[in-house]
Tab-separated table of C-alpha atoms (C1' of nucleotides) in Angstrom:
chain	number	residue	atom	x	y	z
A	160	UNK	CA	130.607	110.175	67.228
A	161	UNK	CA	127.214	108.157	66.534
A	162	UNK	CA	123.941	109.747	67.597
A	163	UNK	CA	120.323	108.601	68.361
A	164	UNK	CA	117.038	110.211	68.474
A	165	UNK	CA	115.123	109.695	71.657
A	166	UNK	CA	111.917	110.455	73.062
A	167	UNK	CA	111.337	110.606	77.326
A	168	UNK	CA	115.187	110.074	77.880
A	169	UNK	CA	117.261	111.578	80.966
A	170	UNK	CA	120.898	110.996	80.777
A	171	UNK	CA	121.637	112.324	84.078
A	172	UNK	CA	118.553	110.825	85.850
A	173	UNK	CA	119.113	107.625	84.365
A	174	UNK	CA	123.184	107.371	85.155
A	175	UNK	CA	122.996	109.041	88.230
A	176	UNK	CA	120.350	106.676	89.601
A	177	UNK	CA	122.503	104.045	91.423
A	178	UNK	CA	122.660	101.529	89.099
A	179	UNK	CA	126.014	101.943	87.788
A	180	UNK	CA	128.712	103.046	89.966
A	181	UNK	CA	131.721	103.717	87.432
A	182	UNK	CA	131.470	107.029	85.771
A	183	UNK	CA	132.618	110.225	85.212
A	184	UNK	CA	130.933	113.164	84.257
A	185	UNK	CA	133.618	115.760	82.328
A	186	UNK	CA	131.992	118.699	80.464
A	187	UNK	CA	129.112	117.616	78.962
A	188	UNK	CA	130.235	114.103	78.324
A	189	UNK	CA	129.650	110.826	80.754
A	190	UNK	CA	132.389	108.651	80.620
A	191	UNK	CA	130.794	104.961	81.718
A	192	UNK	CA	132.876	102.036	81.865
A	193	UNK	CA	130.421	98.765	80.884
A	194	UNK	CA	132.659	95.241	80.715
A	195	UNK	CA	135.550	96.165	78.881
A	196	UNK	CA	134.157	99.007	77.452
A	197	UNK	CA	134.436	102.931	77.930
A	198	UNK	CA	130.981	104.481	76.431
A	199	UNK	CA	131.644	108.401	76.228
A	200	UNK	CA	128.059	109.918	76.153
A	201	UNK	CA	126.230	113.596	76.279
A	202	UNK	CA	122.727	114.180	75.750
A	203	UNK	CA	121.935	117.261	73.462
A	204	UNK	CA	117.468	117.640	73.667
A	205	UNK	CA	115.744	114.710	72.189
A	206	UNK	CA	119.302	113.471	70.888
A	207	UNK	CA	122.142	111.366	72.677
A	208	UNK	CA	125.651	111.250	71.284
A	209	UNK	CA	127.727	108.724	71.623
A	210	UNK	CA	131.309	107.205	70.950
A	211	UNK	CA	132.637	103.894	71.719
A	212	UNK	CA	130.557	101.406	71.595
A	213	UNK	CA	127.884	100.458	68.593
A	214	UNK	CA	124.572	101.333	68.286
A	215	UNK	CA	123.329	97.949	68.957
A	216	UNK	CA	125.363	97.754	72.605
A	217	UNK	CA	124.419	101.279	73.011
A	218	UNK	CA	120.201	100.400	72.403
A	219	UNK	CA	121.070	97.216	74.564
A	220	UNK	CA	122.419	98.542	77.699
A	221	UNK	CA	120.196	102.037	77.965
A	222	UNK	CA	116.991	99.463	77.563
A	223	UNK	CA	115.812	101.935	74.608
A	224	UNK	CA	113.576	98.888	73.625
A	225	UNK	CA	111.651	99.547	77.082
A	226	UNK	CA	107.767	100.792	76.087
A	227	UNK	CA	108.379	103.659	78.573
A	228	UNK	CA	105.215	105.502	77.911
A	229	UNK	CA	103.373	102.360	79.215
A	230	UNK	CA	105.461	101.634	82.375
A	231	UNK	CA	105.420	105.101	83.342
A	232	UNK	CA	101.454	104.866	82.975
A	233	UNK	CA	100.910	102.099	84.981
A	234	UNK	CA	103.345	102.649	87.522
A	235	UNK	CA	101.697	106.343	87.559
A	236	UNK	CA	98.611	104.927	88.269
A	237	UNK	CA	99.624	105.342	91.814
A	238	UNK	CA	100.100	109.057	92.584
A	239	UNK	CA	102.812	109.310	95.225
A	240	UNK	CA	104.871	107.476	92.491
A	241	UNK	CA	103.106	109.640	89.703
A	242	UNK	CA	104.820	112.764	91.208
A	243	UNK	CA	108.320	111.055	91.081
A	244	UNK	CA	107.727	110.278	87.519
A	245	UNK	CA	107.075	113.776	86.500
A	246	UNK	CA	110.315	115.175	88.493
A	247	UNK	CA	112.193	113.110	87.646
A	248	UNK	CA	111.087	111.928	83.637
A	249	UNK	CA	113.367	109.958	81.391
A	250	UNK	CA	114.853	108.217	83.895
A	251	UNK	CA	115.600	104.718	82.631
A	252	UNK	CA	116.428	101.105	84.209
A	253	UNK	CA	119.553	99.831	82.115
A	254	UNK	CA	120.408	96.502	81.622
A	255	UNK	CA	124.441	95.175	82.814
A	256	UNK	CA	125.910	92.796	82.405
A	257	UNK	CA	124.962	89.893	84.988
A	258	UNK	CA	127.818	89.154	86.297
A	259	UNK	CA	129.699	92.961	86.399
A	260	UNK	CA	126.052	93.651	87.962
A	261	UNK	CA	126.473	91.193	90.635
A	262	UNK	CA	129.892	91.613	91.779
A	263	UNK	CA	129.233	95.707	91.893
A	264	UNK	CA	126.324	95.311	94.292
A	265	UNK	CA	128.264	92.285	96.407
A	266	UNK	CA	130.429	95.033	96.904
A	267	UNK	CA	127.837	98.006	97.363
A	268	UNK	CA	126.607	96.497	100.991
A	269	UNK	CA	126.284	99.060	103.334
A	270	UNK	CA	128.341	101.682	101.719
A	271	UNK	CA	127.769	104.910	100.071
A	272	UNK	CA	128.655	105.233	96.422
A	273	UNK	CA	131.367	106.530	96.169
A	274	UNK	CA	133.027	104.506	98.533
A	275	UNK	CA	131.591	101.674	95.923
A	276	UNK	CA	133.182	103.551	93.170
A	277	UNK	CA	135.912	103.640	94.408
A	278	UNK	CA	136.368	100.105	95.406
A	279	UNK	CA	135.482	98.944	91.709
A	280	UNK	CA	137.966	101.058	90.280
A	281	UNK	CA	140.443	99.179	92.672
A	282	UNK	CA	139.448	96.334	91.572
A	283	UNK	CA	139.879	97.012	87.940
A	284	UNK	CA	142.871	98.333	87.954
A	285	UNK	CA	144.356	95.294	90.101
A	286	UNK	CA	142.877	92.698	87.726
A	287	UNK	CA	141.339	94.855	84.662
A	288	UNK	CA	143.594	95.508	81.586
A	289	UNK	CA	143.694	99.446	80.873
A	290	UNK	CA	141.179	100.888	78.206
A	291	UNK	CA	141.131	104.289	76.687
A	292	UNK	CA	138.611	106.227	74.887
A	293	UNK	CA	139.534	109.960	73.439
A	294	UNK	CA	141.997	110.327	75.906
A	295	UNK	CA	140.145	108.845	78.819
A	296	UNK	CA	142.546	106.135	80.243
A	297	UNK	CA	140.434	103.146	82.635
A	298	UNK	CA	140.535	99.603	83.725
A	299	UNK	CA	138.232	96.812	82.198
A	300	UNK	CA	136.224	94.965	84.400
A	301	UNK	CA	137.854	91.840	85.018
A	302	UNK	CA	137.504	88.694	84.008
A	303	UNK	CA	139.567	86.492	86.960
A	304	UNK	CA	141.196	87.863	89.729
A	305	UNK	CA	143.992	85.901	92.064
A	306	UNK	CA	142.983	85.670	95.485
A	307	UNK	CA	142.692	88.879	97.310
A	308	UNK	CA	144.421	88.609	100.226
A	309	UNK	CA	144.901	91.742	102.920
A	310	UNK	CA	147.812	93.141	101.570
A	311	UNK	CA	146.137	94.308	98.202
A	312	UNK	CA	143.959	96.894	99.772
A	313	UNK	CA	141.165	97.556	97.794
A	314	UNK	CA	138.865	98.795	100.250
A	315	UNK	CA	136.783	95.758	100.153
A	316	UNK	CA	136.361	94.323	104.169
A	317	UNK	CA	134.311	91.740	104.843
A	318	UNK	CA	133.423	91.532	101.433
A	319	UNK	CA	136.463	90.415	100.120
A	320	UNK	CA	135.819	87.027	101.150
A	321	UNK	CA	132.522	87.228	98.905
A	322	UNK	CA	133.997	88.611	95.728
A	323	UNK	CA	136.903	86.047	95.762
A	324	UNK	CA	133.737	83.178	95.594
A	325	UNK	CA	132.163	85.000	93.168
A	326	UNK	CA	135.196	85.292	90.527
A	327	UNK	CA	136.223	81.757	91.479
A	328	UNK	CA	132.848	79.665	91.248
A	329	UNK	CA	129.854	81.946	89.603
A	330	UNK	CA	129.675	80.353	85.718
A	331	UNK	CA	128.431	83.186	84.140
A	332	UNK	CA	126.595	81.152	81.604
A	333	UNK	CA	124.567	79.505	84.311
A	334	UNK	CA	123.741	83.223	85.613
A	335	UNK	CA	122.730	84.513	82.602
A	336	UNK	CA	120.488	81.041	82.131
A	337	UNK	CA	118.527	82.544	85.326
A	338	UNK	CA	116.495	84.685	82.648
A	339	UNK	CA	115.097	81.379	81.345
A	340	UNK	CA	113.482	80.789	85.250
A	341	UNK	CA	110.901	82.542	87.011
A	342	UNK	CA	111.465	85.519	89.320
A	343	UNK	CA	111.043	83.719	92.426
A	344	UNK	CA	113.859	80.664	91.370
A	345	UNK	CA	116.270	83.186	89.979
A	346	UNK	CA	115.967	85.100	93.209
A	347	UNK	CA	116.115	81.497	95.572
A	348	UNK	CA	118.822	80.253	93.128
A	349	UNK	CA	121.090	84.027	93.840
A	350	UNK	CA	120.467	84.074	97.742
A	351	UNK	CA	122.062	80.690	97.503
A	352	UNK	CA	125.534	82.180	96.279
A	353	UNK	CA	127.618	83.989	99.937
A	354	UNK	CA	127.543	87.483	100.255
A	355	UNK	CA	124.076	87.461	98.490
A	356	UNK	CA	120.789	88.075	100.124
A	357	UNK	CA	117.176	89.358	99.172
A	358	UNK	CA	118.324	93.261	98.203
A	359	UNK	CA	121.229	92.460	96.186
A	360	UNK	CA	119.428	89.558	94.319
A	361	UNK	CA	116.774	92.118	93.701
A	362	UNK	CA	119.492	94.197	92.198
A	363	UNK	CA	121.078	92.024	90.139
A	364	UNK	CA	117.754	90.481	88.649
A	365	UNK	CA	116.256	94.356	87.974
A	366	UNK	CA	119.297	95.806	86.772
A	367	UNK	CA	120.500	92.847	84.540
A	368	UNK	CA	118.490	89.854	84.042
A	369	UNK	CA	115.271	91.962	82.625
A	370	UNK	CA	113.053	91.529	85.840
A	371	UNK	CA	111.211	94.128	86.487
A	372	UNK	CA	109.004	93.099	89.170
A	373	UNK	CA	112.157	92.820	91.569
A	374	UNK	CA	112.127	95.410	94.168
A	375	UNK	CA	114.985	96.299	96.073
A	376	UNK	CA	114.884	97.322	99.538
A	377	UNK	CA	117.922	99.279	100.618
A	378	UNK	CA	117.519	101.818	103.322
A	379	UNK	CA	116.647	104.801	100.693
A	380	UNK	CA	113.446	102.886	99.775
A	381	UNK	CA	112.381	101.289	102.909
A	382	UNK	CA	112.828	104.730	104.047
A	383	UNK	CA	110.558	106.229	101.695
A	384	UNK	CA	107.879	103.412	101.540
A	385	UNK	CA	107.394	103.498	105.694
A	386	UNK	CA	106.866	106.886	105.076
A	387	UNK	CA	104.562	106.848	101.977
A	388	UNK	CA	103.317	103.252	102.135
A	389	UNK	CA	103.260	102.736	105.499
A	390	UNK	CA	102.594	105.522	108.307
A	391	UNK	CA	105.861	105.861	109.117
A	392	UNK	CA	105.803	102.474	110.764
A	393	UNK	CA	108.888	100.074	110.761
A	394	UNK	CA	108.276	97.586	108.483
A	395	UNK	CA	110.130	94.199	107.557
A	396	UNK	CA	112.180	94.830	103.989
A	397	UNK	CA	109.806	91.143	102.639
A	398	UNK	CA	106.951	92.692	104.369
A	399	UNK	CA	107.459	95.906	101.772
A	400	UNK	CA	108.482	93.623	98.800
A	401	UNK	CA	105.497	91.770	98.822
A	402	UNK	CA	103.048	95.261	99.453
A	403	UNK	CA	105.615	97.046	96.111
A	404	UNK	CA	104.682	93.563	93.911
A	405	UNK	CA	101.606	93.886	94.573
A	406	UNK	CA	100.939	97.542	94.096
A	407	UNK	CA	102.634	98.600	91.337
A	408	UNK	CA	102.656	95.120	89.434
A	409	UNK	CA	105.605	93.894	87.011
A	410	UNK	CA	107.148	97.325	86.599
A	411	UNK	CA	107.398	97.261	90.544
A	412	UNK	CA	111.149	97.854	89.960
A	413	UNK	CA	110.921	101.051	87.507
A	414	UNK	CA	108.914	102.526	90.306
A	415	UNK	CA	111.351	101.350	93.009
A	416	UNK	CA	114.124	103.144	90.687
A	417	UNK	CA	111.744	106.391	90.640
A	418	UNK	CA	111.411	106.540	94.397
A	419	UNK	CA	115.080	105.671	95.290
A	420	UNK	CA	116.401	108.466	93.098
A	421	UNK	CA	113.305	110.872	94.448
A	422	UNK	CA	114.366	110.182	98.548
A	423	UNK	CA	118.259	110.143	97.997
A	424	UNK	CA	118.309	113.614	96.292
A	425	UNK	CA	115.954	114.471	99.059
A	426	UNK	CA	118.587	114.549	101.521
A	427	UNK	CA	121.349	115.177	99.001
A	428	UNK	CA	120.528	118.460	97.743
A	429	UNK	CA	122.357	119.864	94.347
A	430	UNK	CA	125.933	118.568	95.480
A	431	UNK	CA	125.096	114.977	93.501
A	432	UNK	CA	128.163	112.619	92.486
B	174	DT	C1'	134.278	111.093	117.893
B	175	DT	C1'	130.168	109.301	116.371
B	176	DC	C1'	127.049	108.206	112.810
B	177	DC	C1'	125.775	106.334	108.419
B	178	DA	C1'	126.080	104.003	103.924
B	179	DG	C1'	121.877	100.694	97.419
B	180	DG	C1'	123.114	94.233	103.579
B	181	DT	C1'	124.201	89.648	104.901
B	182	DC	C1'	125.391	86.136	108.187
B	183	DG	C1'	125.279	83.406	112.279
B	184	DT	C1'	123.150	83.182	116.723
B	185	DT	C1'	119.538	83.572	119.968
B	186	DT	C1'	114.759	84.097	121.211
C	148	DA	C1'	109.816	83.254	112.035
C	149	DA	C1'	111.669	87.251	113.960
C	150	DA	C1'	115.110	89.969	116.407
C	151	DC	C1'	119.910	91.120	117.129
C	152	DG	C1'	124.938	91.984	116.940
C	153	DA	C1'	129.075	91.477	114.081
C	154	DC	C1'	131.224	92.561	110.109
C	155	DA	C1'	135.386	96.627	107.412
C	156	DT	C1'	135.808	101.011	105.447
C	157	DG	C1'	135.499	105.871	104.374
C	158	DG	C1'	133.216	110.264	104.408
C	159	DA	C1'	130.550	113.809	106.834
DNA sequence: TTCCAGGTCGTTT
DNA sequence: AAACGACATGGA
């Protein structure tokens, strides 16, 4: 068990954000399954203990290189967001793995999260290779799957069709290249791929390719910005992008992460998971 | 039973 | 360019 001091950290704010979709909480430990990886993880005051992976991966993937103290102050510049920061403090973007990151929210569209849980696990254990950790037995994320035809129900619908082209003709080098581009080809370049439009490319380039002006409207935060942002008026998801980019600047997605969390607990009282 | 969920696509105005 | 229905599935 390794351990690391931290300052403005939330373990449970940060994992149980809606970024990741494959954990398990038992005692005090989170079990999260990253790649083929199993990262067992509790959070004891200002420390975090960990077991699994090393301390680099463990830095690399909780973003502890973020200068949080600074995005929280600029983002908190604006007080309706301000507010959500001081609930909710500590909670952290991570950063996935591209490709993991991209087939998870291909297969998050219009579905509630555990539903997406679920339907990752399925897909790990069809075409993962088991991993344990202490005990805890899971699937790897996998690295090819055969086609997935009806009979091998995993939940998926009419997304299916979308992870199958994703598996079969994503390079993942050329993905990860997208960090070398700006924000606006990255996103053009992932709208391009089926399956894939402006919220999940949003998703994908926040949670994984380090850019955090990318705001992603789902119907949590279009929900909350009509009401904060907006009089309560319908308003087009680019229409709210644009205002969020403008507004809140290049951390635009650390506040979109605040105000997601903030509106679906909102509605989700205590119960969580 | 109906409604909703971390949306996108093809079609029609 | 914007509006609209279809698309699968599971949980409340």
């Amino acid at each position: 068990m390794d351990s690391l001091r931290v300052e403005d950290f939330n373990l449970k704010h940060t994992i149980e954000s809606g970024q990741i979709f494959r954990y398990e909480k038992i005692g005090d430990f989170y079990y999260v399954v990253a790649g083929d990886k199993i990262i067992k993880v509790k959070q004891e005051g200002n420390e975090l203990l960990f077991d699994g992976v090393s301390e680099e991966f463990f830095e690399n993937y909780f973003r502890l290189d973020d200068d949080y103290k600074k995005i929280i102050n600029s983002i908190g510049e604006d007080e309706r967001v301000r507010g959500t920061v001081e609930e909710y403090k500590g909670l952290r973007l991570m950063r996935q793995e591209p490709f993991e990151c991209l087939v998870s929210f291909i297969c998050s569209s219009v579905s509630a999260i555990p539903t997406i849980k679920q339907r990752l696990n399925n897909l790990a254990k069809a075409f993962g290779r088991p991993i344990e950790l202490n005990g805890y037995d899971s699937h790897s994320f996998p690295e090819q799957i055969d086609h997935v035809d009806e009979t091998k129900n995993l939940g998926l619908g009419f997304r299916a069709k979308y992870v199958d082209n994703a598996f079969k003709n994503i390079d993942r080098d050329w993905l990860v290249s997208l960090k070398n581009t700006s924000y606006g080809e990255a996103k053009q370049e992932l709208m391009k791929l089926p399956g894939v439009g402006p919220k999940i490319s949003d998703c994908v380039l926040l949670f994984s390719l380090d850019f955090s002006q990318a705001f992603p409207v789902d119907v949590w935060v279009k929900r909350v910005m009509e009401e904060l942002y907006f009089e309560k008026q319908q308003t087009p998801d680019n229409k709210i992008v644009e205002f969020a980019q403008e507004h809140f600047g290049k951390n635009a997605g650390y506040a979109q992460q605040f105000l997601y969390h903030y509106r679906r607990l909102l509605n989700q009282p205590a119960t969580s998971h």
